[in-house]
JSON list of C-alpha atoms in Angstrom, two decimals:
[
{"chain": "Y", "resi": 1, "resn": "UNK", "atom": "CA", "xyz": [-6.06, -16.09, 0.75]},
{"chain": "Y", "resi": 2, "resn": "UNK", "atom": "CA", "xyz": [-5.79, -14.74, -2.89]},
{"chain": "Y", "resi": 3, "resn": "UNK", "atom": "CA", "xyz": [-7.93, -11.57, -2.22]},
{"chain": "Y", "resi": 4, "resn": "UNK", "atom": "CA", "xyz": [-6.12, -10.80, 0.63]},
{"chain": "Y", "resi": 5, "resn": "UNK", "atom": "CA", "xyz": [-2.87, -10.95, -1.49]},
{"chain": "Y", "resi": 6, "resn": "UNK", "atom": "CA", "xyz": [-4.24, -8.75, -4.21]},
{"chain": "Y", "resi": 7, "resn": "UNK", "atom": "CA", "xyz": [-5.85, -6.27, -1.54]},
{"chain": "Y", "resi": 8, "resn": "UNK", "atom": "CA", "xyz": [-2.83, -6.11, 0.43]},
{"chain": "Y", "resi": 9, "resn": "UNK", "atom": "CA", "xyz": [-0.46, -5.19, -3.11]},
{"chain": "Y", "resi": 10, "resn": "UNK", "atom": "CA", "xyz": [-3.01, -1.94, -3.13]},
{"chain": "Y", "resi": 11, "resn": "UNK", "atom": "CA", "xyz": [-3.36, -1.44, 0.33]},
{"chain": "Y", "resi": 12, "resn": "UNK", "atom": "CA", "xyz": [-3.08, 1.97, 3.15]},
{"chain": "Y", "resi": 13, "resn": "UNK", "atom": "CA", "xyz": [-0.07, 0.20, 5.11]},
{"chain": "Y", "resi": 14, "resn": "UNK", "atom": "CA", "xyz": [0.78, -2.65, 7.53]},
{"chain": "Y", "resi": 15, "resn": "UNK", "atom": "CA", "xyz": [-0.37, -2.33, 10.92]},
{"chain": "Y", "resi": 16, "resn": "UNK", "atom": "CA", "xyz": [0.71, -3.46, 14.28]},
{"chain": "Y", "resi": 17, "resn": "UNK", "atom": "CA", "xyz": [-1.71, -5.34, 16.92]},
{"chain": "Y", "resi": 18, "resn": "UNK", "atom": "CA", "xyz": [-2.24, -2.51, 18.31]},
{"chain": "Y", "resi": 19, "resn": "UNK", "atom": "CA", "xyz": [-2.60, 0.02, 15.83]},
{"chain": "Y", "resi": 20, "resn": "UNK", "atom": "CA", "xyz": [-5.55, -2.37, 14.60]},
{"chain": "Y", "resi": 21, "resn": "UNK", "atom": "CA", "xyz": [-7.00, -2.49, 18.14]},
{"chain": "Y", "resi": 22, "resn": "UNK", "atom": "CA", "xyz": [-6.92, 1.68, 17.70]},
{"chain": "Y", "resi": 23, "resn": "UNK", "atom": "CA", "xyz": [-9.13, 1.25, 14.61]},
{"chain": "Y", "resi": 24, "resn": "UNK", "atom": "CA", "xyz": [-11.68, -1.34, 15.32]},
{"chain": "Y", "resi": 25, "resn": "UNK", "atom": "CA", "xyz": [-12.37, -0.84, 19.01]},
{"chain": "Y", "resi": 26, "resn": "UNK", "atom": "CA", "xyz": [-14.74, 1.44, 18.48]},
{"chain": "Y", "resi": 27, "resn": "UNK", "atom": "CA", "xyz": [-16.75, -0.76, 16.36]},
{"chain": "Y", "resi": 28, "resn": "UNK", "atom": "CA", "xyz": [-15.83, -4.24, 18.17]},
{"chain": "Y", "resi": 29, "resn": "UNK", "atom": "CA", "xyz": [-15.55, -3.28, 21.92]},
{"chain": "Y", "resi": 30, "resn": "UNK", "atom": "CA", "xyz": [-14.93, -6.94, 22.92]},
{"chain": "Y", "resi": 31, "resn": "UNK", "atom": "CA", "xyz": [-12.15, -6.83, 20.55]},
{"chain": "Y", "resi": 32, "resn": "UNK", "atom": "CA", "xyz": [-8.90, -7.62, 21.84]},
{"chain": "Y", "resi": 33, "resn": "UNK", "atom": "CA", "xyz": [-5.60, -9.18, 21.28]},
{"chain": "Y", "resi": 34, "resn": "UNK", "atom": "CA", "xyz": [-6.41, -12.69, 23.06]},
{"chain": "Y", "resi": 35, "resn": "UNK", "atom": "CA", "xyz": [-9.05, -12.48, 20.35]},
{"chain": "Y", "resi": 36, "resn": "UNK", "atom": "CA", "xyz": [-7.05, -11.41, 17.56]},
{"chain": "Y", "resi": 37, "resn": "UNK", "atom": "CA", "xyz": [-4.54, -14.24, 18.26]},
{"chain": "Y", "resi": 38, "resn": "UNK", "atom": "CA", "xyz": [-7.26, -16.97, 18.56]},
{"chain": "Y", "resi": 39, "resn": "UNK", "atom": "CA", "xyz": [-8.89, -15.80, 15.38]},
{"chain": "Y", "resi": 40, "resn": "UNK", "atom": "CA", "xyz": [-5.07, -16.25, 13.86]},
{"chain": "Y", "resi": 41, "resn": "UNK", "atom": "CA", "xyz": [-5.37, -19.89, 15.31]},
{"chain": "Y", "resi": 42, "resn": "UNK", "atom": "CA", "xyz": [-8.02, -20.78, 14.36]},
{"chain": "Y", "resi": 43, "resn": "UNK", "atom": "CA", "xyz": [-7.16, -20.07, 10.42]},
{"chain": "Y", "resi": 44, "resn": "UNK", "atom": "CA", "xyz": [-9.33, -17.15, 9.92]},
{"chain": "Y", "resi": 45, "resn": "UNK", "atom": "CA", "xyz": [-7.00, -14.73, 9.17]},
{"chain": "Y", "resi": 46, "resn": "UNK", "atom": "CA", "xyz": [-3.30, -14.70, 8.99]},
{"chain": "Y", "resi": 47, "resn": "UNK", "atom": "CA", "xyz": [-1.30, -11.37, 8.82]},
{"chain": "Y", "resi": 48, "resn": "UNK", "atom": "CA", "xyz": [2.19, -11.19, 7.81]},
{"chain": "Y", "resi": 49, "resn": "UNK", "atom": "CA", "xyz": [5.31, -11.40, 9.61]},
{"chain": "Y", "resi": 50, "resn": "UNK", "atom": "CA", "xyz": [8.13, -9.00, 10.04]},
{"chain": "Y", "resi": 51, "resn": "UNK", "atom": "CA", "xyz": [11.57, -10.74, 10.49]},
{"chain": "Y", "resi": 52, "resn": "UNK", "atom": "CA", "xyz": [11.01, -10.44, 13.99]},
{"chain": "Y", "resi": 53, "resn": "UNK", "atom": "CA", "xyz": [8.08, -12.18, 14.10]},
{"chain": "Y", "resi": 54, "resn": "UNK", "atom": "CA", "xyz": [5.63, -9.47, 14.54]},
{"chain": "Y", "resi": 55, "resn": "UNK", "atom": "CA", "xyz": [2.27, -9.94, 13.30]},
{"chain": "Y", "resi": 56, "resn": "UNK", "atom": "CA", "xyz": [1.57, -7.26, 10.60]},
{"chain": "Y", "resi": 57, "resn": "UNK", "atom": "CA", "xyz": [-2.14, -6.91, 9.17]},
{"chain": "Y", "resi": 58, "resn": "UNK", "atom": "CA", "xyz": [-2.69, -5.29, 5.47]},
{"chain": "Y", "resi": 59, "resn": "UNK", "atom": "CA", "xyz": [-5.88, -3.32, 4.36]},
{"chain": "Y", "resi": 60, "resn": "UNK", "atom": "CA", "xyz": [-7.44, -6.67, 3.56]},
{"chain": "Y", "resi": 61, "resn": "UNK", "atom": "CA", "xyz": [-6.58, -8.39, 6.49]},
{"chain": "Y", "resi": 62, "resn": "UNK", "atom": "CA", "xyz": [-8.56, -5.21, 8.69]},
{"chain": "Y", "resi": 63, "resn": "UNK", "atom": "CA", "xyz": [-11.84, -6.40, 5.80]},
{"chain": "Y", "resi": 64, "resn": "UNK", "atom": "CA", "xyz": [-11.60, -9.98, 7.01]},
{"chain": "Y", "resi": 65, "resn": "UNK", "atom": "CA", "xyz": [-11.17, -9.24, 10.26]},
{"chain": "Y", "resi": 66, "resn": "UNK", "atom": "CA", "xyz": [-14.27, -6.81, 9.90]},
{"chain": "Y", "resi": 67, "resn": "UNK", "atom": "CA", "xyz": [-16.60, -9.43, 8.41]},
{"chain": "Y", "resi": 68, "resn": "UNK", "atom": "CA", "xyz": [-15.52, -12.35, 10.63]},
{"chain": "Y", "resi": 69, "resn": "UNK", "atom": "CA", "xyz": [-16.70, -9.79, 13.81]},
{"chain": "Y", "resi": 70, "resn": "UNK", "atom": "CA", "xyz": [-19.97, -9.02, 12.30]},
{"chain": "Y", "resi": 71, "resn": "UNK", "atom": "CA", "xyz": [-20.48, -12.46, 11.41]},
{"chain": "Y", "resi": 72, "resn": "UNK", "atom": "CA", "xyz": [-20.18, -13.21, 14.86]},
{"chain": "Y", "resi": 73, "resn": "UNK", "atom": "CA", "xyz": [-21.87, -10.14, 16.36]},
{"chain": "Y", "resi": 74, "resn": "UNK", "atom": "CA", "xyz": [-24.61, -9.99, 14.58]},
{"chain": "Y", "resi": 75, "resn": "UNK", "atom": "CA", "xyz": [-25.79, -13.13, 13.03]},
{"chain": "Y", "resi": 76, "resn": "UNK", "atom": "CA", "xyz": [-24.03, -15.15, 15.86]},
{"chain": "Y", "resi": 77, "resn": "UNK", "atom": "CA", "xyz": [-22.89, -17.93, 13.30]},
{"chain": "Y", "resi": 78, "resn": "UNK", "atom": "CA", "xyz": [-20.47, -20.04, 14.77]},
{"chain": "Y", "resi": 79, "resn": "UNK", "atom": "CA", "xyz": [-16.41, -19.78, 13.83]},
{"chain": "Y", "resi": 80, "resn": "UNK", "atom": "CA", "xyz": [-17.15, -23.26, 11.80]},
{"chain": "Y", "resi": 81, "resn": "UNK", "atom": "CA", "xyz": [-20.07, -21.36, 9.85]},
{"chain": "Y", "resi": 82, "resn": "UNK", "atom": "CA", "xyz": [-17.77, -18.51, 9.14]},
{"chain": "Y", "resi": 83, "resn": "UNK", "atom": "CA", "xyz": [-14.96, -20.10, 7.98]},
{"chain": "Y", "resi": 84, "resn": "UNK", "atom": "CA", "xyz": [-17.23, -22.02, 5.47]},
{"chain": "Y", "resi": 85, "resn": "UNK", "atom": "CA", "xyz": [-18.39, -18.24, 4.36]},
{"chain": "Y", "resi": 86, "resn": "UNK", "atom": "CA", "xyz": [-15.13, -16.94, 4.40]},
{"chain": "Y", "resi": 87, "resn": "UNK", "atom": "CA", "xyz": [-13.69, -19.85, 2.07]},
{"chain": "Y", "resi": 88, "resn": "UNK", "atom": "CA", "xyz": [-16.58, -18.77, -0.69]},
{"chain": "Y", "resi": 89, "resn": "UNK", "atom": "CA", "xyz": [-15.42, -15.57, -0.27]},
{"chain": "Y", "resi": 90, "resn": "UNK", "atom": "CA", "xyz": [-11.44, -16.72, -0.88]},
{"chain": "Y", "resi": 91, "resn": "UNK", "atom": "CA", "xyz": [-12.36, -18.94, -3.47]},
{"chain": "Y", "resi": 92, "resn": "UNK", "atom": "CA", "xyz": [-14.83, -15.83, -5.82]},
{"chain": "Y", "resi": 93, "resn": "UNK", "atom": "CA", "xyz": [-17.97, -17.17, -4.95]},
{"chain": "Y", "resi": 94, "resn": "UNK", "atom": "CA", "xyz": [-21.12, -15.87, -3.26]},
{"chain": "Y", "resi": 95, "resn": "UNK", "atom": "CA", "xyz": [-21.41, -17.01, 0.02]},
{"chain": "Y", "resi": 96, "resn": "UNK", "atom": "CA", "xyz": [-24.96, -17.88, 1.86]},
{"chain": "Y", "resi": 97, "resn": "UNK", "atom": "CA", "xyz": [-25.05, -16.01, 5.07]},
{"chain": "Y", "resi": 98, "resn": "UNK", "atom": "CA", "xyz": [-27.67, -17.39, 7.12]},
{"chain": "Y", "resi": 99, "resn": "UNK", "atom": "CA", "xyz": [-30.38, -15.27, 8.09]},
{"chain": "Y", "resi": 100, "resn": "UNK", "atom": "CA", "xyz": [-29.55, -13.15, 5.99]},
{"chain": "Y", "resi": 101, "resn": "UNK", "atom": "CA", "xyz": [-31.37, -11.45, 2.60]},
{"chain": "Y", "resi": 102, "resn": "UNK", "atom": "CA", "xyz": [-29.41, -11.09, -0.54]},
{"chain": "Y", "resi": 103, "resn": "UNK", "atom": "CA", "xyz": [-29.12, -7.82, -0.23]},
{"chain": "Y", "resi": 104, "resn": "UNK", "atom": "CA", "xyz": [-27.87, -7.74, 3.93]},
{"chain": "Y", "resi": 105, "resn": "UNK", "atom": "CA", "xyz": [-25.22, -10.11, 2.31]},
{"chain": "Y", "resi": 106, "resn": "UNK", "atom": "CA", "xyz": [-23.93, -7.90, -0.16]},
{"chain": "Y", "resi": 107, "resn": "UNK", "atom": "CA", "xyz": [-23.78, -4.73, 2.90]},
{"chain": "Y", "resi": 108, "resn": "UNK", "atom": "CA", "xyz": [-22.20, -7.45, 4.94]},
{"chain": "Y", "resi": 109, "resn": "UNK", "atom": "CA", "xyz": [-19.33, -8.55, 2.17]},
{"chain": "Y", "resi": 110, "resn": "UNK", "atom": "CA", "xyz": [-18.95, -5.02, 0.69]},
{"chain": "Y", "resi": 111, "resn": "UNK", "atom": "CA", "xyz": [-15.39, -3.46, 1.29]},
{"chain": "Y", "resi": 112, "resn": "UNK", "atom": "CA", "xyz": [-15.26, -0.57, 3.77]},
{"chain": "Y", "resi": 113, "resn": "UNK", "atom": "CA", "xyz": [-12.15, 1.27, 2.31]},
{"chain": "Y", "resi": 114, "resn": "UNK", "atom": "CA", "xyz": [-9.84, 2.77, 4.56]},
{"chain": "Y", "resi": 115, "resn": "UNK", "atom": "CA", "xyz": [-7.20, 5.58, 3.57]},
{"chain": "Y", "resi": 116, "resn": "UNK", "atom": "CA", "xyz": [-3.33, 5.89, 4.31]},
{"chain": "Y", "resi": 117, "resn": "UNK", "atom": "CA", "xyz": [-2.82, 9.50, 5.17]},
{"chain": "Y", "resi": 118, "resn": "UNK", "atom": "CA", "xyz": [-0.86, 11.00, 2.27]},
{"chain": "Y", "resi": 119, "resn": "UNK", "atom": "CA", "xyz": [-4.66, 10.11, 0.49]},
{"chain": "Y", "resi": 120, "resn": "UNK", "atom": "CA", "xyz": [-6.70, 11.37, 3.49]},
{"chain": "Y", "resi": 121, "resn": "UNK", "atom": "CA", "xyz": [-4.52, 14.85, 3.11]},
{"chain": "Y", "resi": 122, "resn": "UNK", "atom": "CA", "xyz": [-4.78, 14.89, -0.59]},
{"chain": "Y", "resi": 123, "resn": "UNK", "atom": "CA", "xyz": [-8.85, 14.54, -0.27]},
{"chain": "Y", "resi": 124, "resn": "UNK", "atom": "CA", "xyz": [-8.99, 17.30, 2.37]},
{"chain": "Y", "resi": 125, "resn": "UNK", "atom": "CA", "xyz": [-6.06, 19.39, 1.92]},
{"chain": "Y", "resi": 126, "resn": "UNK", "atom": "CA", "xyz": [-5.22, 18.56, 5.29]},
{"chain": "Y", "resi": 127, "resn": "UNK", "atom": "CA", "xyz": [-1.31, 19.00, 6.07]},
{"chain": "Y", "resi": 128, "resn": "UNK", "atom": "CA", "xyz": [0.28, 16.24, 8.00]},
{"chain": "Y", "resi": 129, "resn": "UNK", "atom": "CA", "xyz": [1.06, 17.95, 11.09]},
{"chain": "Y", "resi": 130, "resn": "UNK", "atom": "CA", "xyz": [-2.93, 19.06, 11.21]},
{"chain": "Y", "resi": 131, "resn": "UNK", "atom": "CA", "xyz": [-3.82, 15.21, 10.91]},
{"chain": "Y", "resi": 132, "resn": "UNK", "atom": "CA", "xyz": [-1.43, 14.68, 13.64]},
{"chain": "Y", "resi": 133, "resn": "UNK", "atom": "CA", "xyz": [-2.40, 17.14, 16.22]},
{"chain": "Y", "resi": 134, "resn": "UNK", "atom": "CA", "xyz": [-6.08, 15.80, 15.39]},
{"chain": "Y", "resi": 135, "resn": "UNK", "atom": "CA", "xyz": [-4.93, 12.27, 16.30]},
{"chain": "Y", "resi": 136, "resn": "UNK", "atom": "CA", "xyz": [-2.73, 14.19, 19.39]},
{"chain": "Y", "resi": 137, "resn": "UNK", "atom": "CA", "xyz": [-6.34, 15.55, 20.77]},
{"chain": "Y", "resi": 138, "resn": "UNK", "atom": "CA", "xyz": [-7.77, 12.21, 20.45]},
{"chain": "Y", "resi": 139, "resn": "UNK", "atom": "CA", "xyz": [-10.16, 13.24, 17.42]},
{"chain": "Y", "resi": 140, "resn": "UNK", "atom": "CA", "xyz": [-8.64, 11.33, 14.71]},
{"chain": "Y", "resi": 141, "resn": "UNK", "atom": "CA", "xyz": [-7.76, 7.46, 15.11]},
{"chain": "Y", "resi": 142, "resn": "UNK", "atom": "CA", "xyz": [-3.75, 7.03, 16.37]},
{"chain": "Y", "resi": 143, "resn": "UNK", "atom": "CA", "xyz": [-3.13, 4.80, 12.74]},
{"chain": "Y", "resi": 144, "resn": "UNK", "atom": "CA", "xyz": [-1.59, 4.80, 9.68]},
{"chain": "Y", "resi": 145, "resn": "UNK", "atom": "CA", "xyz": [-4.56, 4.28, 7.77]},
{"chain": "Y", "resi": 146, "resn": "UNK", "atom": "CA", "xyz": [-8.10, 5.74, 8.48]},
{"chain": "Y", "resi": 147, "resn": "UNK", "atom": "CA", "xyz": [-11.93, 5.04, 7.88]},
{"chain": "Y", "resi": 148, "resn": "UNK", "atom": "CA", "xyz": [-13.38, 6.81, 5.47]},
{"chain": "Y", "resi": 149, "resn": "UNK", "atom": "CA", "xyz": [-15.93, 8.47, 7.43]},
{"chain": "Y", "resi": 150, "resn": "UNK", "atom": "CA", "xyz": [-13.10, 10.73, 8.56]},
{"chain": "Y", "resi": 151, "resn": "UNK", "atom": "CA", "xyz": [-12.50, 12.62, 5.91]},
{"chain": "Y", "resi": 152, "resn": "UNK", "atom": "CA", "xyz": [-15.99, 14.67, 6.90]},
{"chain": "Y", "resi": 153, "resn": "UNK", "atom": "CA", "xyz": [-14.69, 14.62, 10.41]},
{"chain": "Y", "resi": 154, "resn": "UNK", "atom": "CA", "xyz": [-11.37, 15.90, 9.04]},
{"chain": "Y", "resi": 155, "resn": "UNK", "atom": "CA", "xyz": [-12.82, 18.59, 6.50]},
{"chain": "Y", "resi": 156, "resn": "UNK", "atom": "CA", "xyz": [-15.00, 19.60, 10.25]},
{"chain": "Y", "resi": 157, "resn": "UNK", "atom": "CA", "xyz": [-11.84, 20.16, 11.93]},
{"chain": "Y", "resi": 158, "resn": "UNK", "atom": "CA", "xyz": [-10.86, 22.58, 9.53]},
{"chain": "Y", "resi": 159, "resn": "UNK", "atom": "CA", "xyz": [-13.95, 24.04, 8.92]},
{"chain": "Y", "resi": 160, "resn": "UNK", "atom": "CA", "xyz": [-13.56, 24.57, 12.77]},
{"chain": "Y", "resi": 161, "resn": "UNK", "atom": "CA", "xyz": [-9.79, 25.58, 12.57]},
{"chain": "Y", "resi": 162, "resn": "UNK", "atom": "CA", "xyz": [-10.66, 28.48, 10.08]},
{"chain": "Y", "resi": 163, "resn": "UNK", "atom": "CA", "xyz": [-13.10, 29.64, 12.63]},
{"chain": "Y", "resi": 164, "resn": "UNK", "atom": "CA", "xyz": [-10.06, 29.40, 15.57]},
{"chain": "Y", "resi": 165, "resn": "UNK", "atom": "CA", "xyz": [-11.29, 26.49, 17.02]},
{"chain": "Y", "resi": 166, "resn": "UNK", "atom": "CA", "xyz": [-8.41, 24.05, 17.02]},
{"chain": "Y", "resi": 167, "resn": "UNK", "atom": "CA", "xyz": [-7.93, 20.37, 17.78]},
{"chain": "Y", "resi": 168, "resn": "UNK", "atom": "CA", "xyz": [-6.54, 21.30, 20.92]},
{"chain": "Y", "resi": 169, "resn": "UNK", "atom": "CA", "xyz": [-9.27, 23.24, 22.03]},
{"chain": "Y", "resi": 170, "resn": "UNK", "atom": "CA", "xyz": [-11.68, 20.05, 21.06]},
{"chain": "Y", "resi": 171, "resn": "UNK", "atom": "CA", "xyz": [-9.88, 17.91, 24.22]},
{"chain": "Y", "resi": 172, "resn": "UNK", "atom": "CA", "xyz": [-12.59, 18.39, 26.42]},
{"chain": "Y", "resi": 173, "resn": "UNK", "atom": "CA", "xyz": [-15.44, 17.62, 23.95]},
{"chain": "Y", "resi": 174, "resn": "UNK", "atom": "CA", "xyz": [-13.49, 14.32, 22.89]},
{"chain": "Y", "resi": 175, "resn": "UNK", "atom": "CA", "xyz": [-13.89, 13.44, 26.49]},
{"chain": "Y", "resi": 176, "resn": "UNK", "atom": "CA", "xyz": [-17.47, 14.36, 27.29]},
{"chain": "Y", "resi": 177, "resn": "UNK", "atom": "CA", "xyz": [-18.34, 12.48, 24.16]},
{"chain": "Y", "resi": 178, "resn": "UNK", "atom": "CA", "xyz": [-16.47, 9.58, 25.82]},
{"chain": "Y", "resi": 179, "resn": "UNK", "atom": "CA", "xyz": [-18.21, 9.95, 28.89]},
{"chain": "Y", "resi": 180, "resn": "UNK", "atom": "CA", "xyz": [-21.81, 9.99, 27.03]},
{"chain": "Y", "resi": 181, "resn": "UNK", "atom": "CA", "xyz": [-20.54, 6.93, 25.55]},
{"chain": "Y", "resi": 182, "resn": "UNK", "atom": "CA", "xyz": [-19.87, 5.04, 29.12]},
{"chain": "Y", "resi": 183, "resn": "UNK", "atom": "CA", "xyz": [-23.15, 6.87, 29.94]},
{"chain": "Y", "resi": 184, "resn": "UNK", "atom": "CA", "xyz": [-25.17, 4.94, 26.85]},
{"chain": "Y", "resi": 185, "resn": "UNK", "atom": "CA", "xyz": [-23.81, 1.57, 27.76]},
{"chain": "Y", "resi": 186, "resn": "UNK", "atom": "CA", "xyz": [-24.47, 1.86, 31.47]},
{"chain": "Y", "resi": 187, "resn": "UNK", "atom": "CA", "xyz": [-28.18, 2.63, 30.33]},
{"chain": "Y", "resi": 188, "resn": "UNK", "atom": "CA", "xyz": [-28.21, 0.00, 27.97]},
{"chain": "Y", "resi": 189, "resn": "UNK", "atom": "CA", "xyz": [-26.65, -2.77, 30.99]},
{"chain": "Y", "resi": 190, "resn": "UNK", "atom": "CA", "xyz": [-29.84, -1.07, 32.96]},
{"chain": "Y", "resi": 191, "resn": "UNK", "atom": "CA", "xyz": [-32.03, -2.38, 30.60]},
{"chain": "Y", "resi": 192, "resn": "UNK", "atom": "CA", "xyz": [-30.81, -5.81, 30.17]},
{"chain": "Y", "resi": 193, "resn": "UNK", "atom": "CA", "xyz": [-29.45, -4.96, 27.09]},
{"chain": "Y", "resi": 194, "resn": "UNK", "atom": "CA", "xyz": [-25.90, -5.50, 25.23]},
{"chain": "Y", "resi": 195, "resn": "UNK", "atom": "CA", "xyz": [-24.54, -2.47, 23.00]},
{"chain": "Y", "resi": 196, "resn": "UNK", "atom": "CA", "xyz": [-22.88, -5.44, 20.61]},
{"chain": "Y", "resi": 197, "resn": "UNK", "atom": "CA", "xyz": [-26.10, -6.79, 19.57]},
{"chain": "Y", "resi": 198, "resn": "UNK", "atom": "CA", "xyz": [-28.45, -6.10, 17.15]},
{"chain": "Y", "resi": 199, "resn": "UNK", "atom": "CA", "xyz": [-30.85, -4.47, 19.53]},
{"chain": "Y", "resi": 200, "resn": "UNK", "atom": "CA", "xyz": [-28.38, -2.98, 21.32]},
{"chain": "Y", "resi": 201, "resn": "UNK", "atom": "CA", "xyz": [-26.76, -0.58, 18.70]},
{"chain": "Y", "resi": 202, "resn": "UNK", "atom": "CA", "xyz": [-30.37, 0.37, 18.01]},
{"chain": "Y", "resi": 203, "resn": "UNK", "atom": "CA", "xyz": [-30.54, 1.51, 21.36]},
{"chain": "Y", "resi": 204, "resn": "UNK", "atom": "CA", "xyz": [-27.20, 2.74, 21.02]},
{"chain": "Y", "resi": 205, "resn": "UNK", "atom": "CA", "xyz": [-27.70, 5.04, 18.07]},
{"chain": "Y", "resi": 206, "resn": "UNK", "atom": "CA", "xyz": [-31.07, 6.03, 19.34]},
{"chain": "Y", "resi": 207, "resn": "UNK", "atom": "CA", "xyz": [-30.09, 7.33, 22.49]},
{"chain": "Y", "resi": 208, "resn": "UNK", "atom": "CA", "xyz": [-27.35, 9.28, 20.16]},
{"chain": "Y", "resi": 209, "resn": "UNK", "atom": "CA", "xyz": [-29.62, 11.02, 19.00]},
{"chain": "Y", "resi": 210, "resn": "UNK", "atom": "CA", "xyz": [-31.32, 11.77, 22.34]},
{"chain": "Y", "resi": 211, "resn": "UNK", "atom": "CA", "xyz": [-27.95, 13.19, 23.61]},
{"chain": "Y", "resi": 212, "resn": "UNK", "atom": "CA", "xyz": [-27.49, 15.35, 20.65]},
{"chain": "Y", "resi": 213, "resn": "UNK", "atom": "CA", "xyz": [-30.61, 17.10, 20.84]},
{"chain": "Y", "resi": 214, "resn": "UNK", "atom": "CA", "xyz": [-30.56, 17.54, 24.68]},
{"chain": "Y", "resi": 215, "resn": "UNK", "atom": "CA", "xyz": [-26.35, 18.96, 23.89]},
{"chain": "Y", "resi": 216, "resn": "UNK", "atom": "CA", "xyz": [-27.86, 21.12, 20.78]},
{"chain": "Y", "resi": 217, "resn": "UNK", "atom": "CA", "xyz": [-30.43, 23.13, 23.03]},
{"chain": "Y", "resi": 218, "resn": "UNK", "atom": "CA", "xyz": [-27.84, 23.76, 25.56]},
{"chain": "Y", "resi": 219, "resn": "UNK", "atom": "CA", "xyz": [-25.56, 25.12, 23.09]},
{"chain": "Y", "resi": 220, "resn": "UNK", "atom": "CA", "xyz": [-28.19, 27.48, 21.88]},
{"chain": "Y", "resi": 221, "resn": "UNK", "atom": "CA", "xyz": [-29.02, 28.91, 24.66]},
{"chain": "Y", "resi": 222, "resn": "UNK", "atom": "CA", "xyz": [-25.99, 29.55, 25.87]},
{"chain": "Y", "resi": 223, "resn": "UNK", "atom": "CA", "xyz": [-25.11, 31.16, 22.64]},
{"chain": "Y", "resi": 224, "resn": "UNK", "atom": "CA", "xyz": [-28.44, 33.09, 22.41]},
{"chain": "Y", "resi": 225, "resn": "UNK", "atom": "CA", "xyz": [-27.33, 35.01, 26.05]}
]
């Protein structure tokens, strides 16, 4: 557990359960605290404890918890398998994933950094109470820390904000885009397929893209009236 020490020293914040459910869901839809706890027991991760007893998980802990989940979705190794990968990892050396190349290893293993939100505002010049009416219209994950793919969603908001179109005012989109979303996995169950594997979030992403050209010749019309 030495990396996660070291990470954790640098690290965005502790988070609760479900503040880490908030953050990963949208990656890991079968993700959920049943899992969370059975991953804890079965020595795959284990996130720090608040006097009370509540589980706490550090920037590194959301990593591990990130490549154990891919491990699983998408190479289906086995929790044996992936604890033998994750010890290489805790011990500095390169672990073998099978089936996969040297270089789909490296993707797999490399860090995906997340941001606390005094660094998110500092990258955007963002204040705090914009960040939190963007995480109050459902735009912006309800966390401590964030991806880093929002800061272009952020800087959008403002972009948008400049222009008078507020977080508030993006409610309704938040929730069509949900609804497209329940839309693409009903398709995908149509077709005998599963958005959590590899084929699936090909489908997925492809029928993204579908959606957003179908959405984009709406909107021009109804701008060019």
């Amino acid at each position: 557990m030495a990396a996660q020490t070291a990470l954790a020293q640098n690290g965005a914040g502790l988070l609760s359960i479900g503040q880490v459910l908030e953050l990963l869901q949208g990656e890991y839809s079968d993700l959920s605290p049943s899992k969370l706890r059975f991953l804890e027991e079965q020595g795959l991760i284990t996130p720090e404890r608040t006097k009370s007893g509540y589980r706490k998980f550090s920037q590194a802990h959301i990593e591990r918890l990130r490549l154990i989940l891919t491990l699983q979705r998408e190479h289906y190794l086995p929790l044996r398998v992936i604890a033998e990968v994750l010890a290489d990892v805790d011990a500095g050396r390169d672990p073998v994933i099978p089936g996969a190349s040297s270089r789909n290893a490296s993707s797999i293993l490399a860090p995906r950094r997340l941001l606390g939100r005094e660094e998110l505002q500092r990258l955007t010049g963002a204040t705090s109470r914009f960040i939190g009416e963007a995480i109050a219209a459902g735009l912006l994950p309800a966390a401590e820390v964030f991806p880093h793919e929002c800061i272009a969603e952020l800087n959008a908001l403002l972009r948008l904000a400049e222009q008078g179109v507020t977080p508030r005012h993006l409610r309704a989109m938040r929730v069509a885009a949900e609804r497209d979303a329940d839309l693409i996995g009903q398709a995908l169950e149509a077709r005998g397929g599963r958005s959590d594997s590899p084929h699936g979030v090909e489908g997925s992403l492809e029928l993204v893209g579908l959606l957003e050209t179908v959405r984009g010749g709406v909107l021009r019309r109804r701008l060019g009236r």
